[in-house]
Coordinates of C-alpha atoms in Angstrom, one line a residue:
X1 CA 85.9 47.0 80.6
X2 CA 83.3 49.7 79.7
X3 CA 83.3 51.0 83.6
X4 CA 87.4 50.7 82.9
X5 CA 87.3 52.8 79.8
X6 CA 84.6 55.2 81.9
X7 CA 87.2 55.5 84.7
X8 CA 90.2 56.4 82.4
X9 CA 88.4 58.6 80.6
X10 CA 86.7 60.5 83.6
X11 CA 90.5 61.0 84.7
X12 CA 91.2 62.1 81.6
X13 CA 89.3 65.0 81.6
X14 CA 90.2 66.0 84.8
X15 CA 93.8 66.5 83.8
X16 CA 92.9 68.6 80.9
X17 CA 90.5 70.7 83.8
X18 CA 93.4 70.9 86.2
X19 CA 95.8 72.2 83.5
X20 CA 94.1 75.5 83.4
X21 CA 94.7 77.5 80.8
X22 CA 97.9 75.8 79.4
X23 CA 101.0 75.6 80.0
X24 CA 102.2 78.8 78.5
X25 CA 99.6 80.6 80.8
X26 CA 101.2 79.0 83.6
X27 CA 104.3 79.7 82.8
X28 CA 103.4 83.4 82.7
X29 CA 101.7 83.1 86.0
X30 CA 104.8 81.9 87.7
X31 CA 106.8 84.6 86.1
X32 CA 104.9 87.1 87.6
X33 CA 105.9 85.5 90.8
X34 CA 102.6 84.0 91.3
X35 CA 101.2 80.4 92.7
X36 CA 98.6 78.8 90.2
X37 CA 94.7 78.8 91.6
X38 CA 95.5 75.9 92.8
X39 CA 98.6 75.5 94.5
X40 CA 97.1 78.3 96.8
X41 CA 93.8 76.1 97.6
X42 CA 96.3 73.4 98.6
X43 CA 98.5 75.8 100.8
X44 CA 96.0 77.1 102.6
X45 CA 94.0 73.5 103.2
X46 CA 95.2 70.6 105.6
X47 CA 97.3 68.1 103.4
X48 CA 94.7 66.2 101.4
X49 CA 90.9 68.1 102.7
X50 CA 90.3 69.5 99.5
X51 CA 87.3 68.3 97.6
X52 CA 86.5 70.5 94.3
X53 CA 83.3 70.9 92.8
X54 CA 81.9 71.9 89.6
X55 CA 85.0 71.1 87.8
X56 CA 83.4 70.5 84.3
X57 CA 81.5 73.8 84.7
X58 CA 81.6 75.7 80.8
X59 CA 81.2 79.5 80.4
X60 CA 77.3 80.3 78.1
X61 CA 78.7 83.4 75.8
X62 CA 77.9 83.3 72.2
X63 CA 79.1 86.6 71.0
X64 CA 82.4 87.8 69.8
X65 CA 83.2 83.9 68.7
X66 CA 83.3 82.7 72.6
X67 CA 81.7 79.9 71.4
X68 CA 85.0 78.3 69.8
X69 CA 86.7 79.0 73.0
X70 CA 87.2 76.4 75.8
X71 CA 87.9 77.8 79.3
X72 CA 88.0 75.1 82.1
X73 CA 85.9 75.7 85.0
X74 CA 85.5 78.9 83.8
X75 CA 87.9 80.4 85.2
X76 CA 87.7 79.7 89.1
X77 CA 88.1 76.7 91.0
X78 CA 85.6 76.2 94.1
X79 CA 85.7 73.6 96.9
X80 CA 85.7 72.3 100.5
X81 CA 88.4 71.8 103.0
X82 CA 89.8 71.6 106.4
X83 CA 92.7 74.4 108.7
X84 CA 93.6 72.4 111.5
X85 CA 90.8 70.3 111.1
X86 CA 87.9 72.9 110.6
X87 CA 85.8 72.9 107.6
X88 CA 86.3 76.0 105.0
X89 CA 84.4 76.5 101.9
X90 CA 87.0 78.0 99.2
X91 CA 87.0 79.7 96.1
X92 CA 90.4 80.9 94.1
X93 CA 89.8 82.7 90.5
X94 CA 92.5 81.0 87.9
X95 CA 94.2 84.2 86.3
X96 CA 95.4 81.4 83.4
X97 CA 92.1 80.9 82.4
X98 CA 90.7 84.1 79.9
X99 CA 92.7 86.6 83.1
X100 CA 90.3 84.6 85.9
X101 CA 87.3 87.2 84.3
X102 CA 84.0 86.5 85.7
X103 CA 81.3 85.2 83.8
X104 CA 78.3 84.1 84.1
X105 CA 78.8 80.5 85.0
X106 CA 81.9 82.0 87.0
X107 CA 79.7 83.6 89.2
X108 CA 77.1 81.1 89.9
X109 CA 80.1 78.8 90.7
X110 CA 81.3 81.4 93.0
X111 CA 78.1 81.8 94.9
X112 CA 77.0 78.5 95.0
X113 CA 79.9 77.8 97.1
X114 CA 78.9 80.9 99.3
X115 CA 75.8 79.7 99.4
X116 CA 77.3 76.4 101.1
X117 CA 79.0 78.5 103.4
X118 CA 76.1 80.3 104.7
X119 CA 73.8 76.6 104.4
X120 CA 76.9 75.4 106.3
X121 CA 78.0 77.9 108.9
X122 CA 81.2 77.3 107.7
X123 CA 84.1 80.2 106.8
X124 CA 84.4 81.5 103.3
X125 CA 87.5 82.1 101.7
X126 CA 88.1 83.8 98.2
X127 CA 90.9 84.4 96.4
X128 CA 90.8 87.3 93.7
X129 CA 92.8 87.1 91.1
X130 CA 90.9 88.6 88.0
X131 CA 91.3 91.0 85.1
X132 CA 87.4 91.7 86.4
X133 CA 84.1 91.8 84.3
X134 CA 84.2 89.3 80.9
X135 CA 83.1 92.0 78.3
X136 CA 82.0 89.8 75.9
X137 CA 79.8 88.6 78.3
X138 CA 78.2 91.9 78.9
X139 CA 75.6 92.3 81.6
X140 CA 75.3 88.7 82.7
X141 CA 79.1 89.5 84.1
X142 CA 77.4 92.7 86.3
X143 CA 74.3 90.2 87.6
X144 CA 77.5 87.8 88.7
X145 CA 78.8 90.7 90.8
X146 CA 76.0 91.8 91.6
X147 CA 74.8 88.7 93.2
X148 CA 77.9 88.1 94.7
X149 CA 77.7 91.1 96.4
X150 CA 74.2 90.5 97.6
X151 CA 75.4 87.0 99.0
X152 CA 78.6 88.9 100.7
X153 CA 76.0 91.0 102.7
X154 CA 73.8 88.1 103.3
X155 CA 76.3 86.5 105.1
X156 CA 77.8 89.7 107.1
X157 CA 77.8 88.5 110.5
X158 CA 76.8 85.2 110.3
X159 CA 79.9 83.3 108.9
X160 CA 83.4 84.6 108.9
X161 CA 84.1 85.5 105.5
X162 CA 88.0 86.5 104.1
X163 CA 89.5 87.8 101.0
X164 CA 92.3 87.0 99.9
X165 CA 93.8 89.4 96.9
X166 CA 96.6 88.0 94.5
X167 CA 96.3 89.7 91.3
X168 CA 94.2 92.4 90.0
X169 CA 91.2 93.3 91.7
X170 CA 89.5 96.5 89.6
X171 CA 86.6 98.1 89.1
X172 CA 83.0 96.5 90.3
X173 CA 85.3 93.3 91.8
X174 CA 86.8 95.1 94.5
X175 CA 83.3 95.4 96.2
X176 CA 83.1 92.1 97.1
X177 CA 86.3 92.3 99.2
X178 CA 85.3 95.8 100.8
X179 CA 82.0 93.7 101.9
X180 CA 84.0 90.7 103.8
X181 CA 85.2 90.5 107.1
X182 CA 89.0 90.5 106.6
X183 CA 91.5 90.8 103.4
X184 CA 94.5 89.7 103.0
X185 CA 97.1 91.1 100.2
X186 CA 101.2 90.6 99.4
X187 CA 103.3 93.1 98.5
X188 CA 104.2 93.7 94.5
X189 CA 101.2 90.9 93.8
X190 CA 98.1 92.5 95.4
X191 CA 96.4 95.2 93.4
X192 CA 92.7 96.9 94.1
X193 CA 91.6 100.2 92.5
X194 CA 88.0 101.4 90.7
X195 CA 89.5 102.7 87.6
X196 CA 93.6 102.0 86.9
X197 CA 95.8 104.2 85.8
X198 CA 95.1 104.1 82.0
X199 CA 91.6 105.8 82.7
X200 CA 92.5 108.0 85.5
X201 CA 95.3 109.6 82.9
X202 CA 92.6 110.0 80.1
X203 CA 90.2 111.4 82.5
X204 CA 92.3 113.5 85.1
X205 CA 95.1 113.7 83.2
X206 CA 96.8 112.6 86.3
X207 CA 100.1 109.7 85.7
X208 CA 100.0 107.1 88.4
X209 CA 101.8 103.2 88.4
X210 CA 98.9 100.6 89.8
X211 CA 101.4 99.9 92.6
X212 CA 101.2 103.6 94.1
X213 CA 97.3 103.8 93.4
X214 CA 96.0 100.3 94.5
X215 CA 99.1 98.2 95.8
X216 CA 99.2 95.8 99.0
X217 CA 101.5 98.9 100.8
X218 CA 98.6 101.4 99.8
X219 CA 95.6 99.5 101.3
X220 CA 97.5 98.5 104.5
X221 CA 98.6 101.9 105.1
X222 CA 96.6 104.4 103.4
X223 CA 93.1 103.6 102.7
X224 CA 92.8 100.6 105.4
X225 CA 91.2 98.4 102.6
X226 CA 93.3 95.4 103.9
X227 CA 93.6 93.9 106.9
X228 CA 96.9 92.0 107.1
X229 CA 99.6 92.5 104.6
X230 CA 102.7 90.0 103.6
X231 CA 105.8 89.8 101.8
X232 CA 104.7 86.4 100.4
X233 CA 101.9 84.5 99.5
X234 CA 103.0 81.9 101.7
X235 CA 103.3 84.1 104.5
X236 CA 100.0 85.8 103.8
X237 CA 98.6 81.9 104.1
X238 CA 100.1 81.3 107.1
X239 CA 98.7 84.5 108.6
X240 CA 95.5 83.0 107.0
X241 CA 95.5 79.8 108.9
X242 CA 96.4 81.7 112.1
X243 CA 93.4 83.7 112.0
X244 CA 91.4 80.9 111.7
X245 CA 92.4 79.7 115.1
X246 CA 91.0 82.7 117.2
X247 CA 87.2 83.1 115.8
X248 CA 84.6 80.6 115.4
X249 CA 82.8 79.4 112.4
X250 CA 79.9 80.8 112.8
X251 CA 77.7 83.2 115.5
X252 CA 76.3 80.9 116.8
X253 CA 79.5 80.0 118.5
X254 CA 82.1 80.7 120.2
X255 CA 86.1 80.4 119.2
X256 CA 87.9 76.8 120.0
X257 CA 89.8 76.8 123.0
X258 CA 93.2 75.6 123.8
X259 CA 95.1 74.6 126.4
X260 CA 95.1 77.7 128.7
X261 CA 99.3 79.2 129.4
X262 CA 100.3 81.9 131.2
X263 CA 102.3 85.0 129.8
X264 CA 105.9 84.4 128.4
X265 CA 107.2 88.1 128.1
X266 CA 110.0 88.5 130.4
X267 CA 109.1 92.4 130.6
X268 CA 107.1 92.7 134.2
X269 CA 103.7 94.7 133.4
X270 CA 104.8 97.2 136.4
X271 CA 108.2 98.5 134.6
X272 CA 106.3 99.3 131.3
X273 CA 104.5 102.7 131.8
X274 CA 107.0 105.4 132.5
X275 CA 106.8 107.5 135.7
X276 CA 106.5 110.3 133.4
X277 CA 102.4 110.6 132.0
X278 CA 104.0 112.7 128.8
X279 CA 106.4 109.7 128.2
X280 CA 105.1 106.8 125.6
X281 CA 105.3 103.3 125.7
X282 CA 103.9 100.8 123.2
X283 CA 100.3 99.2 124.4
X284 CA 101.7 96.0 122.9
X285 CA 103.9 95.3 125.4
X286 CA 101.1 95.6 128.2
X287 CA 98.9 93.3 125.6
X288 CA 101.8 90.4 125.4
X289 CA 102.4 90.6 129.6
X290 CA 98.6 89.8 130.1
X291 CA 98.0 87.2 127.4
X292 CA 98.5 83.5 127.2
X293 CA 102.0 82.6 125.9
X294 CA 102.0 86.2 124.8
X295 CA 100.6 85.8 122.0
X296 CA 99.0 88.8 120.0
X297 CA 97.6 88.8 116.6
X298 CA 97.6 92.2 115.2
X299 CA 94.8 93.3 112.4
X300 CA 95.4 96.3 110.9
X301 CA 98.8 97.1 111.9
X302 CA 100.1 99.1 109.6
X303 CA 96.7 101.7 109.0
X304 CA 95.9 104.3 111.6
X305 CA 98.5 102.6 114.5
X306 CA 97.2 105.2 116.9
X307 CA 94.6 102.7 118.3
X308 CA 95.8 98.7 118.5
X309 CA 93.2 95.6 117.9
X310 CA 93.8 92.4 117.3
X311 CA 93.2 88.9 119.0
X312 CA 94.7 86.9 122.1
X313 CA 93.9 84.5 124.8
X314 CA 92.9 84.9 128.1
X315 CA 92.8 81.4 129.9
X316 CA 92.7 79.9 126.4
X317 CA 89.6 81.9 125.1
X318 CA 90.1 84.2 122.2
X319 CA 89.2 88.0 123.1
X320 CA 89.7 91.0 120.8
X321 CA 92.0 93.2 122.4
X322 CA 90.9 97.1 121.3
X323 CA 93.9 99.5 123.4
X324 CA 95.1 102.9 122.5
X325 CA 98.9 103.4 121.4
X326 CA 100.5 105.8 123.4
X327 CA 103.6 105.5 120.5
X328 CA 101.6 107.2 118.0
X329 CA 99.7 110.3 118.2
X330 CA 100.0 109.8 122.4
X331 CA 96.7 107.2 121.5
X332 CA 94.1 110.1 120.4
X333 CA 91.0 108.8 118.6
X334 CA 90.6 110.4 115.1
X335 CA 88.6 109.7 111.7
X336 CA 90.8 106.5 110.6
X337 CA 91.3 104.9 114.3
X338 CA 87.6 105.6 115.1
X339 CA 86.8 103.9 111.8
X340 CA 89.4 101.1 112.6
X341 CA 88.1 100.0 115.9
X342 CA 84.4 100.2 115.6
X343 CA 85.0 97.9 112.7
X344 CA 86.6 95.3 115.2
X345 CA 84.2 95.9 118.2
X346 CA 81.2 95.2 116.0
X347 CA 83.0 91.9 114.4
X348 CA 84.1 90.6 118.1
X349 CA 80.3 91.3 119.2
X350 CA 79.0 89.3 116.0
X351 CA 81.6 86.1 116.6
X352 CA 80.7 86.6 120.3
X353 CA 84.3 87.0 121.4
X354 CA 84.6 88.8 124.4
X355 CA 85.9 92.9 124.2
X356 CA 88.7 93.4 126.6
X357 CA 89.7 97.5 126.4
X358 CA 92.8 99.1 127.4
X359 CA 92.9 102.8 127.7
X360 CA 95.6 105.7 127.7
X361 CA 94.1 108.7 125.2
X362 CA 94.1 112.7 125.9
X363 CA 90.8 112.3 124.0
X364 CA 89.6 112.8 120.1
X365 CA 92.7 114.9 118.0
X366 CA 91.7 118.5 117.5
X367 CA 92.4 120.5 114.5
X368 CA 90.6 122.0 111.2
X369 CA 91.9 118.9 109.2
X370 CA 90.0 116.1 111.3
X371 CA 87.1 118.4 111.8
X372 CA 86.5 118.9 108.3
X373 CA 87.2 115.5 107.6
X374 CA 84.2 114.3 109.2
X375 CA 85.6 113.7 112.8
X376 CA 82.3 113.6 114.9
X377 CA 80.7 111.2 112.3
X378 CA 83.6 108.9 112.5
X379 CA 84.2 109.5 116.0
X380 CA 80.7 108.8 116.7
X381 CA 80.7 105.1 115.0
X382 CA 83.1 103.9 118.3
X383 CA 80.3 105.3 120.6
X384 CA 77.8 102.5 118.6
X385 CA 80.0 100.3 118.2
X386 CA 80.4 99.5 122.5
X387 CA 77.2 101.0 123.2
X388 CA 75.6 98.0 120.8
X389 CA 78.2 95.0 122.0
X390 CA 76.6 92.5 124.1
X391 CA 79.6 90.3 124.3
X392 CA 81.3 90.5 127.8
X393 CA 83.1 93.9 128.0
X394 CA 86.1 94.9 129.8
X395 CA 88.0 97.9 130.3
X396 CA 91.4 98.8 132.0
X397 CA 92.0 102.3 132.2
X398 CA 96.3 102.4 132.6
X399 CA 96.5 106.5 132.5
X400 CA 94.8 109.3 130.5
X401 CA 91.3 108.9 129.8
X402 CA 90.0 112.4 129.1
X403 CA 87.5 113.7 127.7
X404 CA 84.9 112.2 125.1
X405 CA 87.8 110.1 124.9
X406 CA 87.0 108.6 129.0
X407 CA 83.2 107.8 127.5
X408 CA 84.4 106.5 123.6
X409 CA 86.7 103.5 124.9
X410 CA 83.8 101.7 126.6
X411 CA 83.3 103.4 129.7
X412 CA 80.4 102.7 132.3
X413 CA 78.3 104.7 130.9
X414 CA 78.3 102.7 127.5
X415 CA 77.7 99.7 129.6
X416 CA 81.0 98.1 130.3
X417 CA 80.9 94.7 132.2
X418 CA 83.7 96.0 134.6
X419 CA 86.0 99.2 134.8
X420 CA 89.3 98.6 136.0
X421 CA 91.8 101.4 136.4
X422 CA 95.4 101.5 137.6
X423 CA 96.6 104.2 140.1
X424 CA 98.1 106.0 137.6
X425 CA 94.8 106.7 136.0
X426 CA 93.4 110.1 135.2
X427 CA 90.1 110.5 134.5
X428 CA 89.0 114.4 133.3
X429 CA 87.2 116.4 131.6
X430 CA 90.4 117.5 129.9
X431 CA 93.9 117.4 130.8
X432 CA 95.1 119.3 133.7
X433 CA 97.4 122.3 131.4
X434 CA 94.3 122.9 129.7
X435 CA 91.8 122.6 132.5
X436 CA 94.0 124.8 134.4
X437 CA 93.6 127.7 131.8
X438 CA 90.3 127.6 131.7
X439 CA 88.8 126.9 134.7
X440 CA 91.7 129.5 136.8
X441 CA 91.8 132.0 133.9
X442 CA 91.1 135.0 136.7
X443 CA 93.6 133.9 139.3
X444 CA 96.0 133.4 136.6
X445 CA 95.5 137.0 135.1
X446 CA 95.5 138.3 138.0
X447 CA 98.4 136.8 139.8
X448 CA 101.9 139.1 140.3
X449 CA 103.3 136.1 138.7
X450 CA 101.1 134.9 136.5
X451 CA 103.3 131.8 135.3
X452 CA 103.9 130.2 139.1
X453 CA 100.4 130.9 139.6
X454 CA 99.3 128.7 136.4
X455 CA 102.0 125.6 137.3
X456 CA 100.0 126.0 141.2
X457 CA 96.6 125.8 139.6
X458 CA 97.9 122.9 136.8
X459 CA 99.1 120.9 140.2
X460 CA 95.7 121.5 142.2
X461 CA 93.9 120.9 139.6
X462 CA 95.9 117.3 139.2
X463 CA 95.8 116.8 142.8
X464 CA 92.6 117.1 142.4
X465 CA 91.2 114.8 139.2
X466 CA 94.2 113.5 138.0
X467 CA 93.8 110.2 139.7
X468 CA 91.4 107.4 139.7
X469 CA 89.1 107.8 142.9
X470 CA 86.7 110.4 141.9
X471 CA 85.7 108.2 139.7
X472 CA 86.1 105.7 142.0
X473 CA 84.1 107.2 144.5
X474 CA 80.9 107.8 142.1
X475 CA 81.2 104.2 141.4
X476 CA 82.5 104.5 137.2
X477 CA 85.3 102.4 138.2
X478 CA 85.0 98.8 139.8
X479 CA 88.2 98.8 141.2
X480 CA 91.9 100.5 141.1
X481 CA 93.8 97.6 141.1
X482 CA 97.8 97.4 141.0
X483 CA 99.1 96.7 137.6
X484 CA 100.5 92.7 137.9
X485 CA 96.7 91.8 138.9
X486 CA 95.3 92.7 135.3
X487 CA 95.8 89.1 134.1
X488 CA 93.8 87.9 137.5
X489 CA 91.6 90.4 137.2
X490 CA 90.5 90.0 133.7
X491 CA 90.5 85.9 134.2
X492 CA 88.0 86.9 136.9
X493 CA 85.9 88.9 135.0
X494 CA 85.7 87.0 132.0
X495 CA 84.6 83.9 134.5
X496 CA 82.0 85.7 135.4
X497 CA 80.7 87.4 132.9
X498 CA 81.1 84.0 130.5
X499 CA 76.8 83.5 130.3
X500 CA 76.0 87.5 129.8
X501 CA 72.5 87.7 128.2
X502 CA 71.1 91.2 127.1
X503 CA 68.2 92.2 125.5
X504 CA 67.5 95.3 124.2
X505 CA 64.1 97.1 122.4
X506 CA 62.8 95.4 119.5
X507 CA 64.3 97.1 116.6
X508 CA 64.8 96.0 112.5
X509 CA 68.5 97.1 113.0
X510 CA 69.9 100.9 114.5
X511 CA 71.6 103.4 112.4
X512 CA 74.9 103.8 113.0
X513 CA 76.4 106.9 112.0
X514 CA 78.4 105.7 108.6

């Protein structure tokens, strides 16, 4: 009977735990449109993986009569589970319990599940949803952070990690996001800023709503803060669980394959790119022709959509796909896109996923604006980015590649694996208008018709580099291939370049140019 009595009242206590902060907290959680802590752990898990631990956990303050106050688990709920049968550690802040503030014992349940990820080699997975540091708490809530943030870094490269924001996310908190490998917000839920719009209008005297200074549109579009952005909750899990599919758990591995597919896009790779090399197209449609089933899964769609990454299949291997967007800004490089894809190259060489490139740029954008805004430092980080990878990497060169544009998008000379271009590649120094102006400025000037002579000059000068087999000839291309062998060709040299080991000087770690 007294085992009995033990049992009931062990269940007992759980309910009380799982109620959160009450039911009027609740309530006011769903109001605002919200899922409870956790009816977003379950969501995300397989049906019946989740195991929660630290459930009893109490919060230490004294001060401010905290002492009379009971907040269950503190205010986050931590755990293990399974997506499609792989292993996830998972935390998820409970806004019903004191606003999901961190504490101290909040943040030592926090990273003693990130701890277990890293012990592990297992993904992380946090949910914010937090009205930030617990002031009563004082500086034991800035150690929490503060270790948290540590632990983030720790773990940089070495386990996927993934943030997931669905609340408030202010001040010192939004650091731990900005550390992690991909985040995740939802339209009219998400919110991340450093100081909100009460203390901006007493400092700067500037009026702003938190939607227009840190909303889910504002981070997927403006500030690149977030990497996938839903309507939903439930959509942003399902986009979640997709993710998890294409990279591995850890770097010591590689990504689970599947069951290898051809393409399924009824649009033949050959009609795509116009005739015309001023005409766009949109790099996606290339992407889906070459890739099992199709499939792409776009990161960062919405910020700087001038360059395209994202993940796909090649012979049911995961590879990042980095390409240039002819639809937007005719595929230049600037600050943002720079910034965009070096991020992605340096994760696909960390999770060992292969680097396949596809190119079509008239170089870096010119102008005062992207000079002044730091366009050779941020253009530069691209350069490190491929010239570090040691994953297999693969470039197709489909048109324009001019420029320091030609080197940027992992070109021979950054040690690419294999350079294939199309025969309606051009490889210059610059394009041939341009070229043209400078290099037959006399002939030009001089000329009775100094117009005629210039479109003669622009048309010798494309006869002359506009084309693929100069640098064919000098050996910076592999081979010009026709554009329906992509698929075969990049099977092939994936194959082949599946055991790649490099080695470079002995080093601590470079400096990349942040």
């Amino acid at each position: 009977m007294s085992l009995k009595r033990n049992i009931l009242d062990l269940r007992k206590r759980k309910e009380e735990v799982i109620k959160g902060g009450g039911e009027k907290a609740i309530e006011k959680q769903v109001a605002m449109g919200k899922l409870t802590a956790r009816e977003r752990i379950l969501y995300i898990l397989d049906e019946g993986s989740f195991h929660e631990y630290d459930m009893f956990v109490e919060h230490v303050a004294r001060d401010f009569d905290m002492e009379k106050k009971v907040l269950h688990g503190d205010g986050v709920i931590i755990g293990t589970g399974t997506i499609y049968g792989s292993p996830v550690c998972i935390f998820a802040q409970d806004f019903t319990v004191a606003g999901g503030s961190l504490g101290l014992m909040h943040a030592r349940k926090i990273t003693k599940i990130m701890d277990h990820a890293l012990k592990m080699r297992v993904p992380l997975i946090g949910i914010n949803d937090s009205g930030g540091a617990r002031i009563q708490e004082g500086v034991n809530s800035l150690a929490g952070y503060g270790e948290i943030f540590f632990r983030n870094t720790l773990a940089s490269g070495v386990i996927p990690q993934i943030s997931v924001i669905l609340g408030p996310c202010a001040g010192g908190a939004v650091y731990s996001p900005a550390l992690t490998d991909f985040v995740f917000v939802v339209n009219n839920i998400s919110k991340m800023f450093i100081t909100g719009p009460s203390v901006i209008k007493t400092v700067l005297g500037e009026e702003i709503s938190m939607e227009d200074l840190g909303g889910a549109k504002v981070h997927a579009e403006v500030t690149g803060n977030a990497h996938f952005y839903a309507e939903s909750e439930l959509e942003c899990f399902e986009q979640i669980k997709k993710l998890i599919t294409f990279i591995p758990w850890n770097n010591q591995q590689k990504a689970k394959a599947v069951e290898p597919a051809k393409p399924t896009s009824k649009k033949k790779i050959e009609d795509i790119v116009p005739g015309n090399p001023k005409l766009p197209y949109d790099i996606r449609d290339i992407i889906e022709a070459i890739s099992d089933k199709s499939e792409f899964f776009e990161i960062m769609e919405h910020f700087a959509p001038n360059v395209v990454i994202g993940f796909g299949r090649l012979d049911g291997e995961t590879v990042g796909y980095v390409a240039n967007q002819p639809k937007v800004l005719a595929g230049v490089l600037d600050c943002d896109s720079s910034d965009k894809a070096a991020r992605f190259i340096r994760y696909c060489n960390a999770f060992n996923i292969p680097i396949v490139t596809l190119e079509d740029l008239p170089g870096y954008l010119p102008g005062a604006d992207q000079e002044h805004a730091g366009v050779i430092r941020h253009g530069a980080k691209i350069l490190y980015a491929y010239s570090e990878a040691t994953v297999p990497k693969i470039t197709v060169i489909i048109r324009k590649a001019y420029g320091g544009g030609y080197i940027a998008m992992n070109s021979r000379h950054l040690r690419a694996d294999f350079v294939f271009a199309w025969p309606t590649a051009e490889i210059a120094v610059m394009g041939p208008e341009g070229a043209a102006n400078i290099v037959f400025r006399k002939e030009i000037a001089e000329a009775e018709d100094p117009e005629a002579m210039r479109q003669l000059k622009i048309q010798e000068y494309k006869d002359k580099f506009a084309n693929p087999y100069v640098a064919a000839a000098k050996g910076y291309i592999d081979e010009v291939i026709e554009p329906e062998q992509t698929r075969k060709m990049l099977l092939h040299a994936l194959k082949v370049s599946a055991n790649k080991s490099v080695s470079g000087p002995s080093k601590k770690h470079g400096i990349p140019p942040f």
